[in-house]
Amino acid sequence: MKIIFVFLAILASVLAIMLIGLLIYNLEIMSIIAGLTFGLVVFYLSKKSSQEKKVIQFTFLVTAIVLAIAAYKFIFDKNEMINTNTLQITKNRF
């Protein structure tokens, strides 16, 4: 059970990293929440059995970094749609 949640936490963190480069980076918030949730479940399960927590800490670290980058992009990046009909395409002639 613990291995499944570890895999899901790592998968959610990697998915968040991949989504951060896209223009639809608002979708990565769901992946960040899933990564943190699965990480907390694994942390709780490993706390009972007192096993090693290095993978869980790495997952939390990656998810926190992605969350910080997402917050930065949400605050400072202006994703504006432009009207493509007003753009004029010119052909360069040599």
PDB file of N, CA, C and O in Angstrom, residues 49-81:
ATOM      1  N   SER A  49       5.262   2.759  10.918  1.00  0.00           N
ATOM      2  CA  SER A  49       6.207   1.648  10.858  1.00  0.00           C
ATOM      3  C   SER A  49       7.664   2.087  11.032  1.00  0.00           C
ATOM      4  O   SER A  49       8.551   1.266  10.969  1.00  0.00           O
ATOM      5  N   SER A  50       7.893   3.371  11.198  1.00  0.00           N
ATOM      6  CA  SER A  50       9.221   3.976  11.382  1.00  0.00           C
ATOM      7  C   SER A  50      10.223   3.506  10.323  1.00  0.00           C
ATOM      8  O   SER A  50      11.305   3.033  10.625  1.00  0.00           O
ATOM      9  N   GLN A  51       9.830   3.648   9.065  1.00  0.00           N
ATOM     10  CA  GLN A  51      10.717   3.299   7.958  1.00  0.00           C
ATOM     11  C   GLN A  51      11.421   4.552   7.456  1.00  0.00           C
ATOM     12  O   GLN A  51      11.149   5.661   7.897  1.00  0.00           O
ATOM     13  N   GLU A  52      12.307   4.348   6.497  1.00  0.00           N
ATOM     14  CA  GLU A  52      13.083   5.457   5.943  1.00  0.00           C
ATOM     15  C   GLU A  52      12.171   6.404   5.168  1.00  0.00           C
ATOM     16  O   GLU A  52      11.268   5.983   4.453  1.00  0.00           O
ATOM     17  N   LYS A  53      12.437   7.708   5.283  1.00  0.00           N
ATOM     18  CA  LYS A  53      11.553   8.719   4.705  1.00  0.00           C
ATOM     19  C   LYS A  53      12.245   9.598   3.669  1.00  0.00           C
ATOM     20  O   LYS A  53      11.788  10.687   3.381  1.00  0.00           O
ATOM     21  N   LYS A  54      13.348   9.137   3.089  1.00  0.00           N
ATOM     22  CA  LYS A  54      14.097   9.955   2.135  1.00  0.00           C
ATOM     23  C   LYS A  54      13.310  10.218   0.855  1.00  0.00           C
ATOM     24  O   LYS A  54      13.319  11.325   0.327  1.00  0.00           O
ATOM     25  N   VAL A  55      12.616   9.218   0.351  1.00  0.00           N
ATOM     26  CA  VAL A  55      11.836   9.385  -0.880  1.00  0.00           C
ATOM     27  C   VAL A  55      10.678  10.342  -0.646  1.00  0.00           C
ATOM     28  O   VAL A  55      10.361  11.181  -1.495  1.00  0.00           O
ATOM     29  N   ILE A  56      10.075  10.259   0.511  1.00  0.00           N
ATOM     30  CA  ILE A  56       8.955  11.141   0.837  1.00  0.00           C
ATOM     31  C   ILE A  56       9.433  12.579   0.948  1.00  0.00           C
ATOM     32  O   ILE A  56       8.789  13.507   0.442  1.00  0.00           O
ATOM     33  N   GLN A  57      10.583  12.783   1.572  1.00  0.00           N
ATOM     34  CA  GLN A  57      11.136  14.126   1.686  1.00  0.00           C
ATOM     35  C   GLN A  57      11.506  14.692   0.319  1.00  0.00           C
ATOM     36  O   GLN A  57      11.281  15.883   0.046  1.00  0.00           O
ATOM     37  N   PHE A  58      12.044  13.842  -0.555  1.00  0.00           N
ATOM     38  CA  PHE A  58      12.376  14.292  -1.905  1.00  0.00           C
ATOM     39  C   PHE A  58      11.110  14.683  -2.666  1.00  0.00           C
ATOM     40  O   PHE A  58      11.096  15.700  -3.370  1.00  0.00           O
ATOM     41  N   THR A  59      10.053  13.911  -2.511  1.00  0.00           N
ATOM     42  CA  THR A  59       8.785  14.227  -3.182  1.00  0.00           C
ATOM     43  C   THR A  59       8.225  15.545  -2.677  1.00  0.00           C
ATOM     44  O   THR A  59       7.756  16.375  -3.471  1.00  0.00           O
ATOM     45  N   PHE A  60       8.271  15.758  -1.360  1.00  0.00           N
ATOM     46  CA  PHE A  60       7.813  17.036  -0.815  1.00  0.00           C
ATOM     47  C   PHE A  60       8.660  18.195  -1.318  1.00  0.00           C
ATOM     48  O   PHE A  60       8.129  19.267  -1.620  1.00  0.00           O
ATOM     49  N   LEU A  61       9.961  17.999  -1.421  1.00  0.00           N
ATOM     50  CA  LEU A  61      10.851  19.053  -1.896  1.00  0.00           C
ATOM     51  C   LEU A  61      10.545  19.426  -3.338  1.00  0.00           C
ATOM     52  O   LEU A  61      10.419  20.605  -3.671  1.00  0.00           O
ATOM     53  N   VAL A  62      10.396  18.422  -4.190  1.00  0.00           N
ATOM     54  CA  VAL A  62      10.089  18.684  -5.603  1.00  0.00           C
ATOM     55  C   VAL A  62       8.737  19.372  -5.743  1.00  0.00           C
ATOM     56  O   VAL A  62       8.586  20.342  -6.488  1.00  0.00           O
ATOM     57  N   THR A  63       7.758  18.908  -4.993  1.00  0.00           N
ATOM     58  CA  THR A  63       6.426  19.508  -5.066  1.00  0.00           C
ATOM     59  C   THR A  63       6.438  20.941  -4.541  1.00  0.00           C
ATOM     60  O   THR A  63       5.769  21.808  -5.101  1.00  0.00           O
ATOM     61  N   ALA A  64       7.200  21.216  -3.509  1.00  0.00           N
ATOM     62  CA  ALA A  64       7.295  22.581  -2.980  1.00  0.00           C
ATOM     63  C   ALA A  64       7.980  23.516  -3.978  1.00  0.00           C
ATOM     64  O   ALA A  64       7.565  24.668  -4.136  1.00  0.00           O
ATOM     65  N   ILE A  65       9.011  23.030  -4.656  1.00  0.00           N
ATOM     66  CA  ILE A  65       9.682  23.852  -5.668  1.00  0.00           C
ATOM     67  C   ILE A  65       8.733  24.160  -6.822  1.00  0.00           C
ATOM     68  O   ILE A  65       8.655  25.301  -7.289  1.00  0.00           O
ATOM     69  N   VAL A  66       7.992  23.159  -7.268  1.00  0.00           N
ATOM     70  CA  VAL A  66       7.039  23.376  -8.357  1.00  0.00           C
ATOM     71  C   VAL A  66       5.926  24.323  -7.904  1.00  0.00           C
ATOM     72  O   VAL A  66       5.472  25.175  -8.674  1.00  0.00           O
ATOM     73  N   LEU A  67       5.503  24.216  -6.660  1.00  0.00           N
ATOM     74  CA  LEU A  67       4.485  25.126  -6.132  1.00  0.00           C
ATOM     75  C   LEU A  67       4.999  26.558  -6.105  1.00  0.00           C
ATOM     76  O   LEU A  67       4.263  27.496  -6.448  1.00  0.00           O
ATOM     77  N   ALA A  68       6.254  26.760  -5.746  1.00  0.00           N
ATOM     78  CA  ALA A  68       6.833  28.106  -5.737  1.00  0.00           C
ATOM     79  C   ALA A  68       6.927  28.672  -7.155  1.00  0.00           C
ATOM     80  O   ALA A  68       6.618  29.848  -7.379  1.00  0.00           O
ATOM     81  N   ILE A  69       7.325  27.854  -8.106  1.00  0.00           N
ATOM     82  CA  ILE A  69       7.411  28.318  -9.495  1.00  0.00           C
ATOM     83  C   ILE A  69       6.016  28.627 -10.040  1.00  0.00           C
ATOM     84  O   ILE A  69       5.821  29.615 -10.758  1.00  0.00           O
ATOM     85  N   ALA A  70       5.038  27.801  -9.693  1.00  0.00           N
ATOM     86  CA  ALA A  70       3.664  28.052 -10.138  1.00  0.00           C
ATOM     87  C   ALA A  70       3.123  29.347  -9.543  1.00  0.00           C
ATOM     88  O   ALA A  70       2.430  30.111 -10.235  1.00  0.00           O
ATOM     89  N   ALA A  71       3.428  29.613  -8.279  1.00  0.00           N
ATOM     90  CA  ALA A  71       2.990  30.869  -7.659  1.00  0.00           C
ATOM     91  C   ALA A  71       3.651  32.063  -8.335  1.00  0.00           C
ATOM     92  O   ALA A  71       3.000  33.090  -8.580  1.00  0.00           O
ATOM     93  N   TYR A  72       4.928  31.929  -8.659  1.00  0.00           N
ATOM     94  CA  TYR A  72       5.626  33.003  -9.365  1.00  0.00           C
ATOM     95  C   TYR A  72       5.001  33.267 -10.730  1.00  0.00           C
ATOM     96  O   TYR A  72       4.748  34.413 -11.105  1.00  0.00           O
ATOM     97  N   LYS A  73       4.739  32.189 -11.476  1.00  0.00           N
ATOM     98  CA  LYS A  73       4.145  32.361 -12.800  1.00  0.00           C
ATOM     99  C   LYS A  73       2.727  32.917 -12.713  1.00  0.00           C
ATOM    100  O   LYS A  73       2.309  33.690 -13.565  1.00  0.00           O
ATOM    101  N   PHE A  74       1.993  32.526 -11.688  1.00  0.00           N
ATOM    102  CA  PHE A  74       0.628  33.019 -11.530  1.00  0.00           C
ATOM    103  C   PHE A  74       0.613  34.509 -11.223  1.00  0.00           C
ATOM    104  O   PHE A  74      -0.246  35.237 -11.704  1.00  0.00           O
ATOM    105  N   ILE A  75       1.581  34.975 -10.442  1.00  0.00           N
ATOM    106  CA  ILE A  75       1.605  36.384 -10.055  1.00  0.00           C
ATOM    107  C   ILE A  75       2.177  37.270 -11.158  1.00  0.00           C
ATOM    108  O   ILE A  75       1.615  38.311 -11.493  1.00  0.00           O
ATOM    109  N   PHE A  76       3.288  36.865 -11.764  1.00  0.00           N
ATOM    110  CA  PHE A  76       4.023  37.763 -12.650  1.00  0.00           C
ATOM    111  C   PHE A  76       3.826  37.511 -14.145  1.00  0.00           C
ATOM    112  O   PHE A  76       4.118  38.395 -14.945  1.00  0.00           O
ATOM    113  N   ASP A  77       3.381  36.354 -14.543  1.00  0.00           N
ATOM    114  CA  ASP A  77       3.247  36.055 -15.960  1.00  0.00           C
ATOM    115  C   ASP A  77       1.863  36.461 -16.439  1.00  0.00           C
ATOM    116  O   ASP A  77       0.852  36.008 -15.906  1.00  0.00           O
ATOM    117  N   LYS A  78       1.829  37.308 -17.446  1.00  0.00           N
ATOM    118  CA  LYS A  78       0.564  37.730 -18.017  1.00  0.00           C
ATOM    119  C   LYS A  78       0.330  36.945 -19.301  1.00  0.00           C
ATOM    120  O   LYS A  78       0.995  37.138 -20.306  1.00  0.00           O
ATOM    121  N   ASN A  79      -0.615  36.054 -19.246  1.00  0.00           N
ATOM    122  CA  ASN A  79      -0.932  35.194 -20.376  1.00  0.00           C
ATOM    123  C   ASN A  79      -2.083  35.835 -21.156  1.00  0.00           C
ATOM    124  O   ASN A  79      -3.244  35.611 -20.857  1.00  0.00           O
ATOM    125  N   GLU A  80      -1.749  36.657 -22.136  1.00  0.00           N
ATOM    126  CA  GLU A  80      -2.758  37.411 -22.865  1.00  0.00           C
ATOM    127  C   GLU A  80      -3.020  36.777 -24.227  1.00  0.00           C
ATOM    128  O   GLU A  80      -2.101  36.355 -24.919  1.00  0.00           O
ATOM    129  N   MET A  81      -4.269  36.731 -24.582  1.00  0.00           N
ATOM    130  CA  MET A  81      -4.654  36.240 -25.904  1.00  0.00           C
ATOM    131  C   MET A  81      -4.712  37.437 -26.846  1.00  0.00           C
ATOM    132  O   MET A  81      -5.260  38.481 -26.507  1.00  0.00           O
TER     133      MET A  81
END
